[in-house]
XYZ file of N, CA and C in Angstrom:
798
model
N 111.182 118.385 92.313
C 110.084 118.581 91.404
C 109.043 117.486 91.557
N 108.002 117.565 90.740
C 106.938 116.566 90.774
C 107.433 115.249 90.195
N 107.171 114.189 90.912
C 107.639 112.901 90.438
C 106.806 112.433 89.241
N 107.428 111.681 88.358
C 106.720 111.091 87.220
C 106.161 109.747 87.658
N 104.839 109.623 87.635
C 104.237 108.374 88.095
C 102.839 108.245 87.505
N 102.279 107.064 87.660
C 100.923 106.807 87.195
C 99.927 107.556 88.070
N 98.999 108.271 87.459
C 97.982 109.020 88.192
C 96.646 108.298 88.064
N 96.044 107.968 89.195
C 94.796 107.219 89.225
C 93.682 108.074 89.815
N 92.479 107.963 89.220
C 91.275 108.594 89.774
C 90.247 107.462 89.943
N 90.239 106.789 91.102
C 89.427 105.572 91.275
C 87.944 105.738 90.997
N 87.371 106.916 91.258
C 85.931 107.099 91.030
C 85.560 107.042 89.554
N 86.553 107.108 88.674
C 86.288 107.024 87.237
C 86.329 105.591 86.713
N 86.672 104.629 87.593
C 86.701 103.229 87.150
C 85.271 102.701 87.158
N 84.735 102.386 86.008
C 83.361 101.933 85.899
C 83.332 100.525 85.316
N 82.805 99.588 86.090
C 82.802 98.179 85.689
C 81.414 97.589 85.897
N 80.955 96.823 84.929
C 79.682 96.105 85.051
C 79.945 94.836 85.878
N 79.890 94.990 87.186
C 80.293 93.911 88.084
C 79.345 92.719 88.052
N 78.062 92.941 87.908
C 77.114 91.821 87.932
C 76.795 91.277 86.546
N 77.405 91.849 85.495
C 77.268 91.304 84.152
C 75.907 91.457 83.520
N 75.128 92.469 83.952
C 73.786 92.621 83.383
C 73.763 93.559 82.178
N 74.945 93.980 81.717
C 75.026 94.831 80.544
C 74.860 96.307 80.831
N 74.709 96.673 82.103
C 74.559 98.067 82.478
C 75.495 98.382 83.634
N 75.905 99.637 83.732
C 76.719 100.088 84.857
C 75.811 100.893 85.786
N 75.347 100.239 86.843
C 74.490 100.910 87.814
C 75.315 101.923 88.608
N 74.635 102.789 89.346
C 75.327 103.843 90.078
C 76.315 103.257 91.088
N 75.918 102.177 91.770
C 76.829 101.582 92.762
C 78.042 100.960 92.086
N 77.891 100.475 90.841
C 79.024 99.942 90.095
C 79.920 101.076 89.599
N 79.285 102.174 89.220
C 80.039 103.338 88.738
C 80.985 103.855 89.809
N 80.527 103.831 91.063
C 81.322 104.387 92.158
C 81.873 103.318 93.105
N 81.959 102.100 92.602
C 82.428 100.989 93.439
C 83.817 101.271 94.013
N 84.682 101.922 93.265
C 86.065 102.133 93.695
C 86.309 103.562 94.186
N 85.241 104.346 94.324
C 85.393 105.705 94.841
C 85.898 105.660 96.281
N 86.672 106.657 96.671
C 87.305 106.698 97.985
C 86.433 107.505 98.946
N 86.108 106.942 100.114
C 85.303 107.704 101.086
C 86.011 108.983 101.522
N 85.206 109.984 101.868
C 85.777 111.208 102.408
C 86.398 110.933 103.774
N 87.427 111.687 104.093
C 88.080 111.538 105.385
C 87.157 112.078 106.473
N 86.891 111.258 107.477
C 86.024 111.667 108.580
C 86.263 110.744 109.754
N 86.050 111.245 110.968
C 86.199 110.427 112.167
C 84.869 109.744 112.457
N 84.589 108.713 111.675
C 83.335 107.990 111.846
C 83.634 106.535 112.179
N 82.703 105.828 112.806
C 82.919 104.410 113.097
C 83.015 103.601 111.812
N 83.612 102.429 111.933
C 83.684 101.521 110.798
C 82.286 101.027 110.462
N 81.968 101.009 109.168
C 80.675 100.466 108.751
C 80.781 99.937 107.329
N 79.968 98.949 107.030
C 79.859 98.420 105.679
C 78.430 98.656 105.215
N 78.244 99.602 104.320
C 76.904 99.957 103.868
C 76.507 99.157 102.632
N 75.211 98.991 102.467
C 74.695 98.391 101.245
C 74.873 99.383 100.096
N 75.002 98.875 98.849
C 75.143 99.771 97.704
C 73.980 100.758 97.628
N 74.289 101.991 97.238
C 73.265 103.034 97.145
C 73.021 103.394 95.684
N 71.800 103.826 95.397
C 71.454 104.302 94.052
C 71.166 105.791 94.077
N 71.723 106.480 95.074
C 71.477 107.905 95.270
C 72.744 108.686 94.954
N 72.682 109.504 93.886
C 73.846 110.295 93.478
C 74.293 111.244 94.597
N 73.345 111.833 95.313
C 73.684 112.768 96.379
C 74.467 112.075 97.491
N 74.149 110.815 97.728
C 74.877 110.058 98.753
C 76.362 109.975 98.403
N 76.671 109.655 97.158
C 78.070 109.527 96.746
C 78.769 110.885 96.755
N 78.055 111.930 96.371
C 78.656 113.257 96.391
C 78.923 113.718 97.825
N 78.081 113.291 98.749
C 78.226 113.683 100.156
C 79.287 112.865 100.885
N 79.371 111.564 100.596
C 80.198 110.656 101.380
C 81.545 110.307 100.739
N 81.716 110.591 99.442
C 82.911 110.131 98.742
C 83.688 111.280 98.101
N 84.966 111.027 97.869
C 85.830 111.969 97.161
C 85.835 111.586 95.676
N 84.894 112.101 94.929
C 84.722 111.673 93.549
C 85.808 112.208 92.611
N 86.538 113.216 93.066
C 87.631 113.743 92.251
C 89.000 113.351 92.807
N 89.023 112.435 93.770
C 90.283 112.048 94.415
C 91.243 111.416 93.420
N 92.481 111.898 93.424
C 93.514 111.374 92.528
C 94.711 110.910 93.342
N 95.368 109.880 92.833
C 96.533 109.304 93.507
C 97.673 109.202 92.506
N 98.827 109.732 92.876
C 100.044 109.520 92.084
C 100.789 108.354 92.716
N 100.787 107.235 92.036
C 101.298 105.980 92.606
C 102.799 106.067 92.849
N 103.214 105.672 94.052
C 104.635 105.593 94.380
C 104.931 104.223 94.979
N 106.168 104.031 95.415
C 106.593 102.722 95.922
C 105.770 102.292 97.132
N 105.438 103.236 98.016
C 104.643 102.906 99.192
C 103.280 102.357 98.806
N 102.677 102.947 97.772
C 101.361 102.501 97.323
C 101.414 101.086 96.740
N 102.487 100.793 96.026
C 102.660 99.446 95.477
C 102.781 98.434 96.618
N 103.540 98.774 97.650
C 103.687 97.885 98.803
C 102.358 97.701 99.520
N 101.558 98.776 99.612
C 100.228 98.686 100.222
C 99.364 97.672 99.462
N 99.356 97.783 98.141
C 98.544 96.879 97.323
C 99.038 95.440 97.435
N 100.357 95.251 97.428
C 100.905 93.899 97.520
C 100.594 93.259 98.869
N 100.705 94.037 99.949
C 100.422 93.472 101.271
C 98.943 93.106 101.386
N 98.066 93.973 100.873
C 96.640 93.656 100.880
C 96.379 92.375 100.098
N 97.040 92.237 98.974
C 96.875 91.049 98.136
C 97.254 89.787 98.903
N 98.370 89.825 99.623
C 98.805 88.656 100.385
C 97.830 88.320 101.506
N 97.324 89.341 102.199
C 96.388 89.070 103.284
C 95.068 88.505 102.749
N 94.630 88.978 101.579
C 93.420 88.419 100.978
C 93.644 86.970 100.566
N 94.829 86.677 100.028
C 95.150 85.292 99.680
C 95.136 84.411 100.928
N 95.661 84.940 102.033
C 95.673 84.180 103.282
C 94.256 83.905 103.765
N 93.392 84.928 103.686
C 92.010 84.749 104.124
C 91.298 83.681 103.294
N 91.501 83.721 101.981
C 90.870 82.728 101.113
C 91.401 81.332 101.379
N 92.713 81.215 101.603
C 93.299 79.905 101.901
C 92.747 79.353 103.213
N 92.584 80.223 104.208
C 92.000 79.794 105.481
C 90.590 79.244 105.288
N 89.781 79.989 104.550
C 88.390 79.581 104.340
C 88.323 78.275 103.554
N 89.146 78.164 102.513
C 89.113 76.973 101.655
C 89.644 75.731 102.357
N 90.371 75.913 103.441
C 90.901 74.754 104.171
C 89.787 73.966 104.858
N 88.647 74.601 105.095
C 87.573 73.978 105.872
C 86.302 73.799 105.046
N 85.531 72.781 105.412
C 84.184 72.588 104.896
C 83.224 72.632 106.074
N 82.003 73.072 105.820
C 80.982 73.037 106.854
C 80.557 71.594 107.089
N 80.483 71.201 108.341
C 80.045 69.837 108.664
C 78.588 69.658 108.238
N 78.215 68.478 107.727
C 76.831 68.256 107.276
C 75.785 68.576 108.343
N 76.140 68.412 109.619
C 75.189 68.696 110.692
C 74.973 70.189 110.899
N 75.896 71.004 110.361
C 75.816 72.442 110.583
C 76.297 72.868 111.951
N 76.794 71.930 112.740
C 77.217 72.223 114.108
C 78.731 72.390 114.242
N 79.427 72.460 113.121
C 80.874 72.609 113.194
C 81.471 72.685 111.799
N 82.792 72.695 111.740
C 83.504 72.713 110.469
C 84.488 71.547 110.426
N 84.845 71.152 109.216
C 85.746 70.017 109.005
C 87.011 70.526 108.316
N 88.154 70.164 108.856
C 89.418 70.505 108.204
C 89.583 69.562 107.021
N 89.284 70.043 105.830
C 89.294 69.205 104.636
C 90.622 69.253 103.895
N 91.337 70.377 103.978
C 92.566 70.568 103.200
C 93.650 71.191 104.080
N 94.281 70.398 104.942
C 95.266 70.928 105.891
C 96.412 71.683 105.233
N 96.814 71.283 104.035
C 97.945 71.934 103.369
C 97.673 73.412 103.117
N 96.395 73.788 102.995
C 96.071 75.184 102.741
C 96.354 76.061 103.961
N 96.360 75.478 105.160
C 96.712 76.259 106.345
C 98.188 76.644 106.308
N 99.028 75.736 105.851
C 100.449 76.061 105.718
C 100.645 77.140 104.668
N 99.859 77.069 103.601
C 99.934 78.094 102.560
C 99.487 79.445 103.114
N 98.415 79.433 103.905
C 97.925 80.668 104.503
C 98.986 81.287 105.409
N 99.697 80.454 106.133
C 100.767 80.930 107.023
C 101.829 81.681 106.217
N 102.202 81.128 105.064
C 103.201 81.788 104.216
C 102.678 83.125 103.690
N 101.401 83.154 103.312
C 100.816 84.389 102.810
C 100.786 85.459 103.904
N 100.433 85.063 105.125
C 100.390 86.028 106.227
C 101.789 86.568 106.505
N 102.772 85.674 106.519
C 104.155 86.105 106.715
C 104.561 87.142 105.668
N 104.243 86.839 104.417
C 104.597 87.754 103.328
C 103.875 89.087 103.485
N 102.602 89.041 103.873
C 101.833 90.269 104.056
C 102.390 91.133 105.170
N 102.795 90.504 106.270
C 103.377 91.262 107.378
C 104.690 91.923 106.966
N 105.507 91.180 106.224
C 106.768 91.742 105.760
C 106.552 92.938 104.859
N 105.599 92.829 103.940
C 105.298 93.930 103.021
C 104.705 95.130 103.764
N 103.865 94.853 104.764
C 103.280 95.935 105.541
C 104.360 96.691 106.310
N 105.335 95.968 106.838
C 106.449 96.606 107.523
C 107.278 97.461 106.579
N 107.530 96.951 105.378
C 108.259 97.730 104.372
C 107.476 98.986 103.991
N 106.155 98.827 103.847
C 105.312 99.961 103.487
C 105.376 101.038 104.569
N 105.290 100.639 105.828
C 105.333 101.597 106.930
C 106.617 102.421 106.877
N 107.742 101.752 106.694
C 109.022 102.461 106.623
C 109.082 103.362 105.395
N 108.550 102.877 104.277
C 108.567 103.651 103.039
C 107.734 104.921 103.168
N 106.546 104.805 103.783
C 105.683 105.973 103.958
C 106.350 107.007 104.865
N 106.944 106.550 105.957
C 107.592 107.471 106.890
C 108.787 108.177 106.260
N 109.409 107.537 105.274
C 110.599 108.122 104.644
C 110.259 109.116 103.543
N 109.009 109.197 103.119
C 108.637 110.082 102.012
C 108.778 111.548 102.395
N 109.229 112.362 101.461
C 109.402 113.788 101.684
C 108.582 114.636 100.704
N 108.130 114.048 99.582
C 107.290 114.816 98.662
C 105.869 114.880 99.219
N 105.012 115.635 98.608
C 103.650 115.811 99.118
C 102.740 116.221 97.970
N 102.398 115.237 97.130
C 101.628 115.541 95.926
C 100.700 114.389 95.592
N 99.411 114.556 95.855
C 98.385 113.542 95.558
C 98.799 112.177 96.097
N 99.015 112.141 97.405
C 99.418 110.899 98.066
C 98.211 109.997 98.307
N 98.482 108.710 98.475
C 97.467 107.766 98.952
C 97.639 107.678 100.458
N 98.357 106.718 100.961
C 98.637 106.681 102.392
C 99.784 107.650 102.671
N 99.625 108.466 103.713
C 100.578 109.554 103.945
C 101.113 109.522 105.371
N 102.298 110.086 105.550
C 102.852 110.226 106.894
C 102.351 111.543 107.504
N 102.612 111.767 108.789
C 102.060 112.964 109.453
C 102.527 114.288 108.864
N 103.619 114.297 108.097
C 104.116 115.537 107.508
C 103.533 115.819 106.128
N 102.765 114.882 105.589
C 102.190 115.058 104.261
C 100.723 115.486 104.371
N 100.378 116.567 103.695
C 99.021 117.111 103.778
C 98.166 116.739 102.569
N 98.796 116.494 101.417
C 98.060 116.209 100.185
C 97.804 114.708 100.084
N 96.742 114.257 100.759
C 96.442 112.827 100.801
C 94.945 112.606 100.723
N 94.541 111.565 99.980
C 93.121 111.212 99.881
C 92.799 109.974 100.705
N 93.732 109.530 101.529
C 93.509 108.359 102.377
C 92.352 108.655 103.336
N 91.418 107.718 103.519
C 90.228 107.996 104.341
C 90.513 108.256 105.818
N 91.721 107.970 106.283
C 92.087 108.212 107.673
C 93.276 109.147 107.748
N 93.223 110.076 108.666
C 94.391 110.914 108.953
C 95.255 110.156 109.955
N 96.501 109.870 109.596
C 97.390 109.084 110.450
C 98.386 110.002 111.137
N 98.388 109.962 112.476
C 99.366 110.758 113.210
C 100.522 109.864 113.659
N 101.444 110.451 114.393
C 102.612 109.690 114.832
C 102.254 108.489 115.677
N 101.241 108.626 116.533
C 100.827 107.508 117.382
C 100.299 106.340 116.556
N 99.604 106.656 115.460
C 99.100 105.596 114.593
C 100.246 104.772 114.005
N 101.315 105.447 113.611
C 102.455 104.728 113.056
C 103.172 103.907 114.119
N 103.209 104.403 115.349
C 103.791 103.629 116.449
C 102.956 102.375 116.700
N 101.635 102.549 116.762
C 100.734 101.404 116.974
C 100.878 100.388 115.853
N 100.963 100.870 114.636
C 101.147 100.012 113.461
C 102.393 99.146 113.639
N 103.506 99.772 114.009
C 104.742 99.021 114.201
C 104.649 98.016 115.325
N 104.002 98.398 116.432
C 103.865 97.490 117.578
C 103.027 96.269 117.219
N 101.940 96.507 116.485
C 101.068 95.388 116.109
C 101.786 94.438 115.149
N 102.548 94.989 114.207
C 103.317 94.145 113.295
C 104.312 93.279 114.070
N 104.976 93.876 115.057
C 105.947 93.128 115.871
C 105.262 91.988 116.622
N 104.116 92.280 117.213
C 103.395 91.260 117.973
C 102.838 90.166 117.062
N 102.343 90.553 115.897
C 101.831 89.554 114.957
C 102.945 88.628 114.477
N 104.116 89.198 114.207
C 105.240 88.384 113.766
C 105.639 87.386 114.846
N 105.681 87.835 116.104
C 106.033 86.944 117.211
C 105.015 85.812 117.346
N 103.739 86.142 117.168
C 102.693 85.111 117.215
C 102.852 84.113 116.085
N 103.092 84.624 114.905
C 103.177 83.771 113.724
C 104.388 82.849 113.788
N 105.441 83.287 114.480
C 106.644 82.473 114.620
C 106.586 81.545 115.832
N 105.552 81.690 116.656
C 105.424 80.839 117.835
C 106.250 81.303 119.014
N 106.779 82.531 118.964
C 107.561 83.039 120.087
C 106.673 83.513 121.231
N 105.433 83.907 120.905
C 104.454 84.248 121.924
C 103.199 83.425 121.669
N 102.335 83.377 122.680
C 101.126 82.553 122.610
C 99.886 83.433 122.714
N 98.832 83.000 122.052
C 97.594 83.774 122.017
C 96.638 83.295 123.101
N 96.199 84.190 123.989
C 95.240 83.770 125.028
C 93.964 83.235 124.402
N 93.612 82.025 124.757
C 92.376 81.411 124.242
C 91.896 80.373 125.243
N 91.868 80.762 126.512
C 91.522 79.809 127.564
C 90.055 79.920 127.947
N 89.566 78.875 128.546
C 88.177 78.831 128.949
C 87.885 79.944 129.947
N 86.785 80.654 129.719
C 86.428 81.747 130.599
C 87.080 83.061 130.233
N 87.868 83.067 129.161
C 88.531 84.302 128.748
C 87.536 85.299 128.206
N 87.924 86.553 128.180
C 87.029 87.586 127.698
C 87.202 87.853 126.222
N 86.357 88.707 125.689
C 86.481 89.130 124.301
C 86.084 88.055 123.315
N 86.410 88.331 122.049
C 86.030 87.417 120.971
C 86.667 86.054 121.155
N 87.961 86.020 121.501
C 88.641 84.737 121.645
C 88.012 83.899 122.745
N 87.685 84.535 123.854
C 87.121 83.798 124.972
C 85.783 83.181 124.655
N 85.039 83.791 123.721
C 83.709 83.293 123.404
C 83.675 82.336 122.217
N 84.556 82.563 121.241
C 84.428 81.815 119.996
C 85.627 80.938 119.655
N 86.796 81.253 120.167
C 87.972 80.460 119.801
C 87.918 79.088 120.453
N 88.474 78.063 119.800
C 88.654 76.791 120.487
C 89.476 77.029 121.749
N 89.123 76.370 122.844
C 89.672 76.721 124.140
C 90.833 75.819 124.554
N 91.815 76.433 125.186
C 92.921 75.709 125.799
C 92.666 75.642 127.305
N 93.297 74.692 127.977
C 93.108 74.588 129.425
C 93.875 75.700 130.131
N 93.531 75.924 131.374
C 94.164 76.981 132.164
C 95.674 76.780 132.218
N 96.418 77.858 132.109
C 97.873 77.790 132.157
C 98.523 77.577 130.809
N 97.713 77.373 129.781
C 98.244 77.202 128.428
C 97.557 78.189 127.495
N 98.093 78.315 126.312
C 97.547 79.247 125.321
C 97.854 78.725 123.935
N 97.247 79.346 122.942
C 97.342 78.870 121.572
C 98.674 79.237 120.933
N 99.378 78.239 120.402
C 100.580 78.464 119.605
C 100.124 78.549 118.147
N 100.029 79.759 117.645
C 99.492 79.997 116.302
C 100.356 79.326 115.242
N 101.687 79.354 115.435
C 102.584 78.738 114.454
C 102.296 77.249 114.322
N 102.134 76.565 115.452
C 101.845 75.127 115.408
C 100.489 74.849 114.768
N 99.512 75.695 115.080
C 98.178 75.491 114.514
C 98.203 75.553 112.996
N 99.070 76.408 112.438
C 99.168 76.529 110.989
C 100.113 75.502 110.377
N 101.277 75.313 110.996
C 102.322 74.498 110.371
C 102.210 73.018 110.714
N 101.521 72.684 111.798
C 101.299 71.289 112.163
C 99.808 71.069 112.408
N 99.020 71.264 111.365
C 97.563 71.163 111.533
C 97.132 69.727 111.796
N 95.941 69.543 112.345
C 95.400 68.192 112.507
C 95.218 67.518 111.150
N 94.938 66.249 111.165
C 94.759 65.505 109.923
C 93.447 65.896 109.249
N 93.392 65.641 107.937
C 92.170 65.915 107.175
C 91.007 65.133 107.773
N 89.879 65.782 107.876
C 88.697 65.154 108.447
C 88.447 65.512 109.894
N 89.390 66.214 110.525
C 89.205 66.637 111.909
C 88.036 67.612 111.995
N 87.169 67.377 112.966
C 85.969 68.195 113.137
C 86.171 69.175 114.289
N 85.825 70.424 114.054
C 85.837 71.449 115.095
C 84.391 71.837 115.371
N 83.952 71.565 116.580
C 82.567 71.823 116.938
C 82.367 73.275 117.338
N 81.168 73.803 117.063
C 80.828 75.159 117.467
C 80.353 75.216 118.912
N 80.109 74.052 119.505
C 79.529 74.059 120.841
C 80.530 74.600 121.863
N 80.013 75.180 122.906
C 80.844 75.749 123.956
C 81.683 74.641 124.599
N 82.949 74.926 124.798
C 83.811 73.964 125.486
C 84.655 73.115 124.578
N 84.528 73.287 123.254
C 85.386 72.523 122.353
C 86.829 72.978 122.530
N 87.785 72.010 122.494
C 89.178 72.351 122.727
C 90.047 71.956 121.545
N 91.107 72.708 121.389
C 92.100 72.348 120.398
C 92.897 71.148 120.881
N 93.614 70.550 119.931
C 94.524 69.476 120.290
C 95.596 70.008 121.237
N 96.033 69.214 122.222
C 97.097 69.651 123.139
C 98.362 70.094 122.396
N 98.574 69.585 121.186
C 99.770 69.970 120.445
C 99.744 71.444 120.035
N 98.565 72.041 120.022
C 98.445 73.443 119.656
C 98.316 74.356 120.866
N 97.940 73.801 122.011
C 97.832 74.569 123.246
C 99.095 74.320 124.060
N 99.895 75.336 124.196
C 101.214 75.198 124.817
C 101.240 75.898 126.168
N 102.047 75.340 127.077
C 102.183 75.932 128.401
C 102.808 77.327 128.291
N 102.257 78.260 129.034
C 102.811 79.614 129.087
C 104.002 79.612 130.033
N 105.164 80.041 129.540
C 106.357 80.111 130.391
C 107.222 81.291 129.940
N 108.421 81.387 130.508
C 109.294 82.522 130.209
C 109.710 82.553 128.745
N 109.872 81.387 128.131
C 110.284 81.324 126.728
C 109.119 81.554 125.788
N 107.921 81.278 126.277
C 106.727 81.442 125.446
C 105.670 82.208 126.250
N 105.863 83.535 126.384
C 104.903 84.349 127.144
C 103.635 84.602 126.342
N 102.634 85.120 127.018
C 101.412 85.505 126.329
C 101.664 86.716 125.432
N 101.011 86.731 124.292
C 101.137 87.857 123.372
C 100.497 89.112 123.966
N 101.099 90.241 123.655
C 100.536 91.528 124.067
C 99.532 92.051 123.042
N 99.319 91.293 121.969
C 98.473 91.783 120.879
C 97.048 92.121 121.328
N 96.338 91.222 122.046
C 94.978 91.588 122.463
C 94.950 92.862 123.298
N 95.947 93.015 124.170
C 96.017 94.220 125.006
C 96.257 95.468 124.163
N 97.157 95.364 123.171
C 97.447 96.499 122.296
C 96.210 96.922 121.516
N 95.512 95.935 120.962
C 94.323 96.237 120.166
C 93.238 96.860 121.043
N 93.074 96.338 122.249
C 92.060 96.887 123.147
C 92.407 98.311 123.556
N 93.668 98.591 123.837
C 94.091 99.944 124.186
C 93.862 100.901 123.025
N 94.226 100.463 121.821
C 94.047 101.315 120.644
C 92.571 101.560 120.375
N 91.767 100.526 120.548
C 90.330 100.669 120.297
C 89.714 101.660 121.279
N 90.092 101.567 122.557
C 89.525 102.455 123.569
C 89.988 103.891 123.386
N 91.197 104.067 122.856
C 91.731 105.419 122.706
C 91.160 106.129 121.486
N 90.523 105.384 120.589
C 89.946 105.970 119.383
C 88.469 106.249 119.579
N 87.913 107.041 118.680
C 86.494 107.360 118.745
C 85.676 106.161 118.295
N 84.913 105.590 119.222
C 84.075 104.455 118.886
C 84.885 103.312 118.311
N 84.489 102.854 117.111
C 85.170 101.735 116.465
C 86.062 102.229 115.331
N 86.638 103.427 115.492
C 87.550 103.947 114.473
C 88.678 102.968 114.209
N 89.071 102.227 115.261
C 90.200 101.320 115.094
C 89.916 100.244 114.059
N 88.678 99.825 113.913
C 88.337 98.854 112.870
C 88.555 99.454 111.489
N 88.229 100.739 111.330
C 88.512 101.407 110.061
C 90.011 101.444 109.814
N 90.747 101.689 110.881
C 92.210 101.734 110.786
C 92.748 100.397 110.283
N 92.296 99.294 110.895
C 92.754 97.970 110.465
C 92.335 97.676 109.029
N 91.111 98.088 108.681
C 90.582 97.810 107.342
C 91.406 98.515 106.268
N 91.692 99.795 106.476
C 92.387 100.565 105.440
C 93.898 100.322 105.437
N 94.484 100.188 106.623
C 95.934 99.985 106.682
C 96.287 98.562 106.281
N 95.372 97.643 106.511
C 95.514 96.190 106.257
C 96.399 95.513 107.298
């Protein structure tokens, strides 16, 4: 039968977010769920057009909360805490040419939050796959049709999800290393602090054994991490497959759909 659970209609949540005493149209629909569509990831400015919300959003979307949904919310919460801890660990250098590690302890805290988020995301994945009911779902498995989740997830998506979680866990534990060498391609090659050839970034060390407070990281090309964070690539510490997995998933999807996938799945 139908499970007894809390039923939510997010488009009905109306909050005066800017405190001006009025609920503008963008505030009225702040929590409305986008319609499911194969579109690239985008972050739009708030709209004051009712037709826009009727066209782009599921204004009558309802969710019957279950255990998987609770795990989704908890994992998102942990990842947001990790992001905030990362940002708060640093101050902008007065010159504007770099950042200063002002609060190293917050990096260790961020590491714990990321670990917790990955664990919850893994639990959520298993919980969603195990569901057999099909009634006003949020995130759904391939056998569930009654879902308001903005992305349709097929079996391959769940496989990719599991693979990425495995690779992230290995990185976070220091069992694999993240490519971040000089001349490397992609975002890491252009913006990450660089390690010398033959070595790569040990993410666990970077978080758990951070430099001392006051360490400056320059934005200029060629800045390098401390040797304690750049570790030799060997059989015990191979390069992570994560960049390759993400690139394969991105290329196999329509445009930048994969960014939407990461955003919604967390």
